[in-house]
Amino acid sequence: MTEHVTAWLAAYHDGELRGLRLRQVETHLAHCETCRTELEALQALTALLQESPVAEVITSPDRFVAQVGLRLPRRPVQPAWQRTLEAGWRLAPVGLLGAWAFGQAVFFVAGVVTGALRMGLGGDAVAGLLPAAQQRLWLAEVFSLSNVGLNDAGRIMLRMLSNGGPLGWGVTLHLVLSVVIGLLYCSWLASWWARRRHRTQISGH
Amino acid sequence: MSSQSAQSAETELELITQAQRGDRRAFGELVRRHREGVVNVVYRMCGETNLAEDAAQEAFIRAWQHLPGYQPRSPFRNWVYRIATNVALDALRRERETVDVDTLSLAASDEGPETTLEGKERGERVRQAVLALPPASRAVLVLREYEGLSYREIADTLDIPIGTVMSRLNYARNRLRESLAPCLEVL
């Protein structure tokens, strides 16, 4: 005979078992007198519990509903701006996702255009449109206007800055945007969790 | 079509949506539909009809206050039962003298199996044995045995893991099998 299924009898009695476990318990019960007796005891207890009287409600349904109605406090009507704010808060993840997708698209297009320009597809006339060249020119203009003389170290720094740091402008901006969107999303999740917890506590637990 | 039949035709979800917007009539219809269940849950928890009616009304008032935050992912019935269970537990904390657990245990064990128990008397014995259970186990037992909720629904209603539901239910049943042994032998 297989091992007793005492641990599963309550779940079997409550109709909570499915599949293999259910078949296992049924097969065992067909052969095991001990487990059958245990199951019968559970069934007897359930039958006995039903003998406990139900509540003798004195108040009629209409009167009960009316009494509840009289005791209902006035629920403050949410102003329109709060409803708008609430809707905005609920749509925030979609907005963040949209912003991230937009950023990705912009970086992709910029990458394709830059690649094409670097390959010389646009000719010399458009070479100045390359982002690094533009930044270098712009920073050099700034330094010349402010009459700042640059030594070698300054020129290296200028080159670093004009290239957007060691990773380049494109990658740096990409990283910053992803981190900012990620942080905003985490903040939204945290506030969602806090609100849910608050509501759960209010309704009892 | 009369207004009453029109009301009954409204789905629960429609009523909830309307009540969430502040419609008291829709909420009244929800109260009417769930009154019996909620009163019984509270009664099984408290053991006093008057207290149960008061606590049930209190549960519905609490439900009204927090209805805007209710999301119909879980059935409305379970949500109201959850509130009702907590209101009942609060009421029990306030009125501890309602049930003297020690007296009940002694009363249950003093009687021998030879005692003839009439149906009403046996029902009363059962009611008292259930009331003598710890509130946490009693809540699980009431929702399972009297309201027929599944383990998952009980877990959601009381916000506890399914394993805890099973262990509390087992504990409650074992306690009841001991305290109601004379009644079970008669069956």
PDB file of N, CA and C in Angstrom, chain B residues 26-99:
ATOM      1  N   ALA B  26     -27.168  52.997  -6.401  1.00  0.00           N
ATOM      2  CA  ALA B  26     -26.427  51.816  -6.883  1.00  0.00           C
ATOM      3  C   ALA B  26     -25.762  51.106  -5.707  1.00  0.00           C
ATOM      4  N   PHE B  27     -25.227  51.886  -4.785  1.00  0.00           N
ATOM      5  CA  PHE B  27     -24.583  51.260  -3.624  1.00  0.00           C
ATOM      6  C   PHE B  27     -25.622  50.538  -2.764  1.00  0.00           C
ATOM      7  N   GLY B  28     -26.800  51.136  -2.656  1.00  0.00           N
ATOM      8  CA  GLY B  28     -27.883  50.492  -1.905  1.00  0.00           C
ATOM      9  C   GLY B  28     -28.230  49.127  -2.493  1.00  0.00           C
ATOM     10  N   GLU B  29     -28.206  49.043  -3.825  1.00  0.00           N
ATOM     11  CA  GLU B  29     -28.496  47.768  -4.492  1.00  0.00           C
ATOM     12  C   GLU B  29     -27.396  46.749  -4.184  1.00  0.00           C
ATOM     13  N   LEU B  30     -26.147  47.213  -4.141  1.00  0.00           N
ATOM     14  CA  LEU B  30     -25.041  46.316  -3.783  1.00  0.00           C
ATOM     15  C   LEU B  30     -25.205  45.826  -2.342  1.00  0.00           C
ATOM     16  N   VAL B  31     -25.638  46.732  -1.465  1.00  0.00           N
ATOM     17  CA  VAL B  31     -25.856  46.361  -0.055  1.00  0.00           C
ATOM     18  C   VAL B  31     -26.940  45.284   0.020  1.00  0.00           C
ATOM     19  N   ARG B  32     -28.001  45.505  -0.753  1.00  0.00           N
ATOM     20  CA  ARG B  32     -29.114  44.543  -0.733  1.00  0.00           C
ATOM     21  C   ARG B  32     -28.634  43.158  -1.182  1.00  0.00           C
ATOM     22  N   ARG B  33     -27.802  43.135  -2.217  1.00  0.00           N
ATOM     23  CA  ARG B  33     -27.346  41.854  -2.764  1.00  0.00           C
ATOM     24  C   ARG B  33     -26.408  41.112  -1.814  1.00  0.00           C
ATOM     25  N   HIS B  34     -25.610  41.854  -1.066  1.00  0.00           N
ATOM     26  CA  HIS B  34     -24.577  41.191  -0.248  1.00  0.00           C
ATOM     27  C   HIS B  34     -24.896  41.220   1.246  1.00  0.00           C
ATOM     28  N   ARG B  35     -26.050  41.771   1.592  1.00  0.00           N
ATOM     29  CA  ARG B  35     -26.412  41.913   3.007  1.00  0.00           C
ATOM     30  C   ARG B  35     -26.363  40.574   3.744  1.00  0.00           C
ATOM     31  N   GLU B  36     -27.011  39.572   3.172  1.00  0.00           N
ATOM     32  CA  GLU B  36     -27.126  38.288   3.868  1.00  0.00           C
ATOM     33  C   GLU B  36     -25.746  37.672   4.121  1.00  0.00           C
ATOM     34  N   GLY B  37     -24.930  37.638   3.082  1.00  0.00           N
ATOM     35  CA  GLY B  37     -23.596  37.054   3.215  1.00  0.00           C
ATOM     36  C   GLY B  37     -22.760  37.780   4.243  1.00  0.00           C
ATOM     37  N   VAL B  38     -22.780  39.110   4.173  1.00  0.00           N
ATOM     38  CA  VAL B  38     -21.957  39.904   5.093  1.00  0.00           C
ATOM     39  C   VAL B  38     -22.446  39.734   6.536  1.00  0.00           C
ATOM     40  N   VAL B  39     -23.759  39.767   6.715  1.00  0.00           N
ATOM     41  CA  VAL B  39     -24.298  39.598   8.078  1.00  0.00           C
ATOM     42  C   VAL B  39     -23.899  38.226   8.624  1.00  0.00           C
ATOM     43  N   ASN B  40     -23.968  37.212   7.768  1.00  0.00           N
ATOM     44  CA  ASN B  40     -23.618  35.869   8.238  1.00  0.00           C
ATOM     45  C   ASN B  40     -22.135  35.743   8.579  1.00  0.00           C
ATOM     46  N   VAL B  41     -21.286  36.333   7.738  1.00  0.00           N
ATOM     47  CA  VAL B  41     -19.846  36.283   8.037  1.00  0.00           C
ATOM     48  C   VAL B  41     -19.583  36.929   9.395  1.00  0.00           C
ATOM     49  N   VAL B  42     -20.169  38.104   9.591  1.00  0.00           N
ATOM     50  CA  VAL B  42     -19.931  38.826  10.844  1.00  0.00           C
ATOM     51  C   VAL B  42     -20.546  38.065  12.020  1.00  0.00           C
ATOM     52  N   TYR B  43     -21.722  37.472  11.766  1.00  0.00           N
ATOM     53  CA  TYR B  43     -22.388  36.723  12.843  1.00  0.00           C
ATOM     54  C   TYR B  43     -21.562  35.512  13.253  1.00  0.00           C
ATOM     55  N   ARG B  44     -21.024  34.796  12.252  1.00  0.00           N
ATOM     56  CA  ARG B  44     -20.185  33.633  12.576  1.00  0.00           C
ATOM     57  C   ARG B  44     -18.937  34.060  13.337  1.00  0.00           C
ATOM     58  N   MET B  45     -18.479  35.245  13.055  1.00  0.00           N
ATOM     59  CA  MET B  45     -17.274  35.739  13.739  1.00  0.00           C
ATOM     60  C   MET B  45     -17.594  36.237  15.132  1.00  0.00           C
ATOM     61  N   CYS B  46     -18.743  36.903  15.287  1.00  0.00           N
ATOM     62  CA  CYS B  46     -19.070  37.553  16.571  1.00  0.00           C
ATOM     63  C   CYS B  46     -19.993  36.703  17.454  1.00  0.00           C
ATOM     64  N   GLY B  47     -20.938  36.029  16.824  1.00  0.00           N
ATOM     65  CA  GLY B  47     -21.861  35.188  17.589  1.00  0.00           C
ATOM     66  C   GLY B  47     -23.068  35.915  18.141  1.00  0.00           C
ATOM     67  N   GLU B  48     -23.238  37.175  17.835  1.00  0.00           N
ATOM     68  CA  GLU B  48     -24.379  37.951  18.343  1.00  0.00           C
ATOM     69  C   GLU B  48     -25.103  38.581  17.165  1.00  0.00           C
ATOM     70  N   THR B  49     -26.402  38.312  17.056  1.00  0.00           N
ATOM     71  CA  THR B  49     -27.143  38.838  15.911  1.00  0.00           C
ATOM     72  C   THR B  49     -27.131  40.368  15.875  1.00  0.00           C
ATOM     73  N   ASN B  50     -27.421  40.988  17.034  1.00  0.00           N
ATOM     74  CA  ASN B  50     -27.467  42.460  17.062  1.00  0.00           C
ATOM     75  C   ASN B  50     -26.118  43.060  16.705  1.00  0.00           C
ATOM     76  N   LEU B  51     -25.096  42.478  17.302  1.00  0.00           N
ATOM     77  CA  LEU B  51     -23.739  42.949  17.030  1.00  0.00           C
ATOM     78  C   LEU B  51     -23.411  42.733  15.548  1.00  0.00           C
ATOM     79  N   ALA B  52     -23.876  41.594  15.020  1.00  0.00           N
ATOM     80  CA  ALA B  52     -23.597  41.259  13.616  1.00  0.00           C
ATOM     81  C   ALA B  52     -24.241  42.278  12.680  1.00  0.00           C
ATOM     82  N   GLU B  53     -25.485  42.659  12.966  1.00  0.00           N
ATOM     83  CA  GLU B  53     -26.152  43.639  12.099  1.00  0.00           C
ATOM     84  C   GLU B  53     -25.445  44.986  12.135  1.00  0.00           C
ATOM     85  N   ASP B  54     -25.089  45.401  13.340  1.00  0.00           N
ATOM     86  CA  ASP B  54     -24.370  46.676  13.480  1.00  0.00           C
ATOM     87  C   ASP B  54     -23.038  46.634  12.748  1.00  0.00           C
ATOM     88  N   ALA B  55     -22.315  45.522  12.975  1.00  0.00           N
ATOM     89  CA  ALA B  55     -20.990  45.397  12.361  1.00  0.00           C
ATOM     90  C   ALA B  55     -21.113  45.284  10.841  1.00  0.00           C
ATOM     91  N   ALA B  56     -22.183  44.611  10.372  1.00  0.00           N
ATOM     92  CA  ALA B  56     -22.382  44.493   8.921  1.00  0.00           C
ATOM     93  C   ALA B  56     -22.628  45.880   8.317  1.00  0.00           C
ATOM     94  N   GLN B  57     -23.439  46.683   9.010  1.00  0.00           N
ATOM     95  CA  GLN B  57     -23.679  48.053   8.515  1.00  0.00           C
ATOM     96  C   GLN B  57     -22.368  48.847   8.507  1.00  0.00           C
ATOM     97  N   GLU B  58     -21.604  48.655   9.563  1.00  0.00           N
ATOM     98  CA  GLU B  58     -20.312  49.340   9.658  1.00  0.00           C
ATOM     99  C   GLU B  58     -19.411  48.918   8.490  1.00  0.00           C
ATOM    100  N   ALA B  59     -19.457  47.617   8.167  1.00  0.00           N
ATOM    101  CA  ALA B  59     -18.639  47.101   7.052  1.00  0.00           C
ATOM    102  C   ALA B  59     -19.049  47.757   5.741  1.00  0.00           C
ATOM    103  N   PHE B  60     -20.362  47.911   5.522  1.00  0.00           N
ATOM    104  CA  PHE B  60     -20.822  48.539   4.280  1.00  0.00           C
ATOM    105  C   PHE B  60     -20.440  50.021   4.234  1.00  0.00           C
ATOM    106  N   ILE B  61     -20.470  50.665   5.378  1.00  0.00           N
ATOM    107  CA  ILE B  61     -20.089  52.087   5.415  1.00  0.00           C
ATOM    108  C   ILE B  61     -18.604  52.230   5.074  1.00  0.00           C
ATOM    109  N   ARG B  62     -17.799  51.312   5.653  1.00  0.00           N
ATOM    110  CA  ARG B  62     -16.369  51.336   5.352  1.00  0.00           C
ATOM    111  C   ARG B  62     -16.136  51.055   3.863  1.00  0.00           C
ATOM    112  N   ALA B  63     -16.947  50.133   3.331  1.00  0.00           N
ATOM    113  CA  ALA B  63     -16.825  49.801   1.901  1.00  0.00           C
ATOM    114  C   ALA B  63     -17.149  51.026   1.053  1.00  0.00           C
ATOM    115  N   TRP B  64     -18.190  51.767   1.421  1.00  0.00           N
ATOM    116  CA  TRP B  64     -18.585  52.985   0.696  1.00  0.00           C
ATOM    117  C   TRP B  64     -17.447  54.007   0.705  1.00  0.00           C
ATOM    118  N   GLN B  65     -16.827  54.148   1.860  1.00  0.00           N
ATOM    119  CA  GLN B  65     -15.761  55.147   1.977  1.00  0.00           C
ATOM    120  C   GLN B  65     -14.558  54.807   1.095  1.00  0.00           C
ATOM    121  N   HIS B  66     -14.297  53.515   0.957  1.00  0.00           N
ATOM    122  CA  HIS B  66     -13.098  53.116   0.215  1.00  0.00           C
ATOM    123  C   HIS B  66     -13.407  52.555  -1.167  1.00  0.00           C
ATOM    124  N   LEU B  67     -14.661  52.686  -1.569  1.00  0.00           N
ATOM    125  CA  LEU B  67     -15.061  52.160  -2.877  1.00  0.00           C
ATOM    126  C   LEU B  67     -14.287  52.781  -4.051  1.00  0.00           C
ATOM    127  N   PRO B  68     -13.969  54.096  -4.024  1.00  0.00           N
ATOM    128  CA  PRO B  68     -13.209  54.642  -5.160  1.00  0.00           C
ATOM    129  C   PRO B  68     -11.879  53.919  -5.379  1.00  0.00           C
ATOM    130  N   GLY B  69     -11.321  53.347  -4.323  1.00  0.00           N
ATOM    131  CA  GLY B  69     -10.036  52.652  -4.463  1.00  0.00           C
ATOM    132  C   GLY B  69     -10.184  51.192  -4.837  1.00  0.00           C
ATOM    133  N   TYR B  70     -11.437  50.695  -4.889  1.00  0.00           N
ATOM    134  CA  TYR B  70     -11.644  49.274  -5.209  1.00  0.00           C
ATOM    135  C   TYR B  70     -11.427  49.042  -6.697  1.00  0.00           C
ATOM    136  N   GLN B  71     -10.653  47.998  -7.010  1.00  0.00           N
ATOM    137  CA  GLN B  71     -10.454  47.646  -8.418  1.00  0.00           C
ATOM    138  C   GLN B  71     -11.021  46.250  -8.631  1.00  0.00           C
ATOM    139  N   PRO B  72     -11.908  46.109  -9.615  1.00  0.00           N
ATOM    140  CA  PRO B  72     -12.639  44.835  -9.753  1.00  0.00           C
ATOM    141  C   PRO B  72     -11.798  43.664 -10.256  1.00  0.00           C
ATOM    142  N   ARG B  73     -10.549  43.578  -9.801  1.00  0.00           N
ATOM    143  CA  ARG B  73      -9.735  42.400 -10.151  1.00  0.00           C
ATOM    144  C   ARG B  73     -10.228  41.192  -9.365  1.00  0.00           C
ATOM    145  N   SER B  74     -10.589  41.444  -8.096  1.00  0.00           N
ATOM    146  CA  SER B  74     -11.161  40.363  -7.285  1.00  0.00           C
ATOM    147  C   SER B  74     -12.650  40.657  -7.125  1.00  0.00           C
ATOM    148  N   PRO B  75     -13.462  39.598  -6.905  1.00  0.00           N
ATOM    149  CA  PRO B  75     -14.908  39.826  -6.793  1.00  0.00           C
ATOM    150  C   PRO B  75     -15.255  40.800  -5.667  1.00  0.00           C
ATOM    151  N   PHE B  76     -16.309  41.570  -5.911  1.00  0.00           N
ATOM    152  CA  PHE B  76     -16.758  42.549  -4.920  1.00  0.00           C
ATOM    153  C   PHE B  76     -17.108  41.840  -3.607  1.00  0.00           C
ATOM    154  N   ARG B  77     -17.717  40.640  -3.740  1.00  0.00           N
ATOM    155  CA  ARG B  77     -18.110  39.886  -2.549  1.00  0.00           C
ATOM    156  C   ARG B  77     -16.894  39.638  -1.643  1.00  0.00           C
ATOM    157  N   ASN B  78     -15.787  39.197  -2.249  1.00  0.00           N
ATOM    158  CA  ASN B  78     -14.595  38.908  -1.445  1.00  0.00           C
ATOM    159  C   ASN B  78     -14.068  40.166  -0.775  1.00  0.00           C
ATOM    160  N   TRP B  79     -14.126  41.271  -1.528  1.00  0.00           N
ATOM    161  CA  TRP B  79     -13.630  42.539  -0.984  1.00  0.00           C
ATOM    162  C   TRP B  79     -14.474  42.959   0.221  1.00  0.00           C
ATOM    163  N   VAL B  80     -15.788  42.835   0.097  1.00  0.00           N
ATOM    164  CA  VAL B  80     -16.677  43.208   1.210  1.00  0.00           C
ATOM    165  C   VAL B  80     -16.496  42.235   2.376  1.00  0.00           C
ATOM    166  N   TYR B  81     -16.312  40.949   2.063  1.00  0.00           N
ATOM    167  CA  TYR B  81     -16.087  39.973   3.138  1.00  0.00           C
ATOM    168  C   TYR B  81     -14.818  40.297   3.917  1.00  0.00           C
ATOM    169  N   ARG B  82     -13.835  40.749   3.179  1.00  0.00           N
ATOM    170  CA  ARG B  82     -12.572  41.107   3.829  1.00  0.00           C
ATOM    171  C   ARG B  82     -12.802  42.246   4.823  1.00  0.00           C
ATOM    172  N   ILE B  83     -13.535  43.256   4.357  1.00  0.00           N
ATOM    173  CA  ILE B  83     -13.835  44.386   5.242  1.00  0.00           C
ATOM    174  C   ILE B  83     -14.677  43.904   6.417  1.00  0.00           C
ATOM    175  N   ALA B  84     -15.673  43.044   6.108  1.00  0.00           N
ATOM    176  CA  ALA B  84     -16.567  42.539   7.156  1.00  0.00           C
ATOM    177  C   ALA B  84     -15.791  41.749   8.210  1.00  0.00           C
ATOM    178  N   THR B  85     -14.849  40.927   7.760  1.00  0.00           N
ATOM    179  CA  THR B  85     -14.049  40.136   8.696  1.00  0.00           C
ATOM    180  C   THR B  85     -13.260  41.052   9.621  1.00  0.00           C
ATOM    181  N   ASN B  86     -12.703  42.093   9.047  1.00  0.00           N
ATOM    182  CA  ASN B  86     -11.919  43.015   9.875  1.00  0.00           C
ATOM    183  C   ASN B  86     -12.786  43.822  10.828  1.00  0.00           C
ATOM    184  N   VAL B  87     -13.947  44.214  10.350  1.00  0.00           N
ATOM    185  CA  VAL B  87     -14.877  44.927  11.232  1.00  0.00           C
ATOM    186  C   VAL B  87     -15.287  44.006  12.388  1.00  0.00           C
ATOM    187  N   ALA B  88     -15.533  42.734  12.054  1.00  0.00           N
ATOM    188  CA  ALA B  88     -15.916  41.768  13.094  1.00  0.00           C
ATOM    189  C   ALA B  88     -14.800  41.598  14.112  1.00  0.00           C
ATOM    190  N   LEU B  89     -13.568  41.518  13.618  1.00  0.00           N
ATOM    191  CA  LEU B  89     -12.432  41.365  14.537  1.00  0.00           C
ATOM    192  C   LEU B  89     -12.302  42.593  15.440  1.00  0.00           C
ATOM    193  N   ASP B  90     -12.527  43.775  14.852  1.00  0.00           N
ATOM    194  CA  ASP B  90     -12.484  45.014  15.652  1.00  0.00           C
ATOM    195  C   ASP B  90     -13.581  44.982  16.718  1.00  0.00           C
ATOM    196  N   ALA B  91     -14.787  44.545  16.279  1.00  0.00           N
ATOM    197  CA  ALA B  91     -15.919  44.499  17.220  1.00  0.00           C
ATOM    198  C   ALA B  91     -15.621  43.517  18.352  1.00  0.00           C
ATOM    199  N   LEU B  92     -14.969  42.402  17.997  1.00  0.00           N
ATOM    200  CA  LEU B  92     -14.636  41.407  19.023  1.00  0.00           C
ATOM    201  C   LEU B  92     -13.614  41.957  20.015  1.00  0.00           C
ATOM    202  N   ARG B  93     -12.675  42.711  19.502  1.00  0.00           N
ATOM    203  CA  ARG B  93     -11.666  43.300  20.391  1.00  0.00           C
ATOM    204  C   ARG B  93     -12.337  44.244  21.388  1.00  0.00           C
ATOM    205  N   ARG B  94     -13.364  44.955  20.886  1.00  0.00           N
ATOM    206  CA  ARG B  94     -14.057  45.908  21.764  1.00  0.00           C
ATOM    207  C   ARG B  94     -14.946  45.185  22.770  1.00  0.00           C
ATOM    208  N   GLU B  95     -15.464  44.039  22.397  1.00  0.00           N
ATOM    209  CA  GLU B  95     -16.414  43.347  23.271  1.00  0.00           C
ATOM    210  C   GLU B  95     -15.912  41.950  23.596  1.00  0.00           C
ATOM    211  N   ARG B  96     -14.800  41.891  24.264  1.00  0.00           N
ATOM    212  CA  ARG B  96     -14.181  40.602  24.574  1.00  0.00           C
ATOM    213  C   ARG B  96     -15.062  39.740  25.474  1.00  0.00           C
ATOM    214  N   GLU B  97     -15.911  40.403  26.231  1.00  0.00           N
ATOM    215  CA  GLU B  97     -16.741  39.640  27.166  1.00  0.00           C
ATOM    216  C   GLU B  97     -17.842  38.842  26.464  1.00  0.00           C
ATOM    217  N   THR B  98     -18.018  39.053  25.159  1.00  0.00           N
ATOM    218  CA  THR B  98     -19.056  38.343  24.422  1.00  0.00           C
ATOM    219  C   THR B  98     -18.888  36.825  24.551  1.00  0.00           C
ATOM    220  N   VAL B  99     -17.627  36.372  24.463  1.00  0.00           N
ATOM    221  CA  VAL B  99     -17.370  34.942  24.538  1.00  0.00           C
ATOM    222  C   VAL B  99     -16.322  34.655  25.601  1.00  0.00           C
TER     223      VAL B  99
END
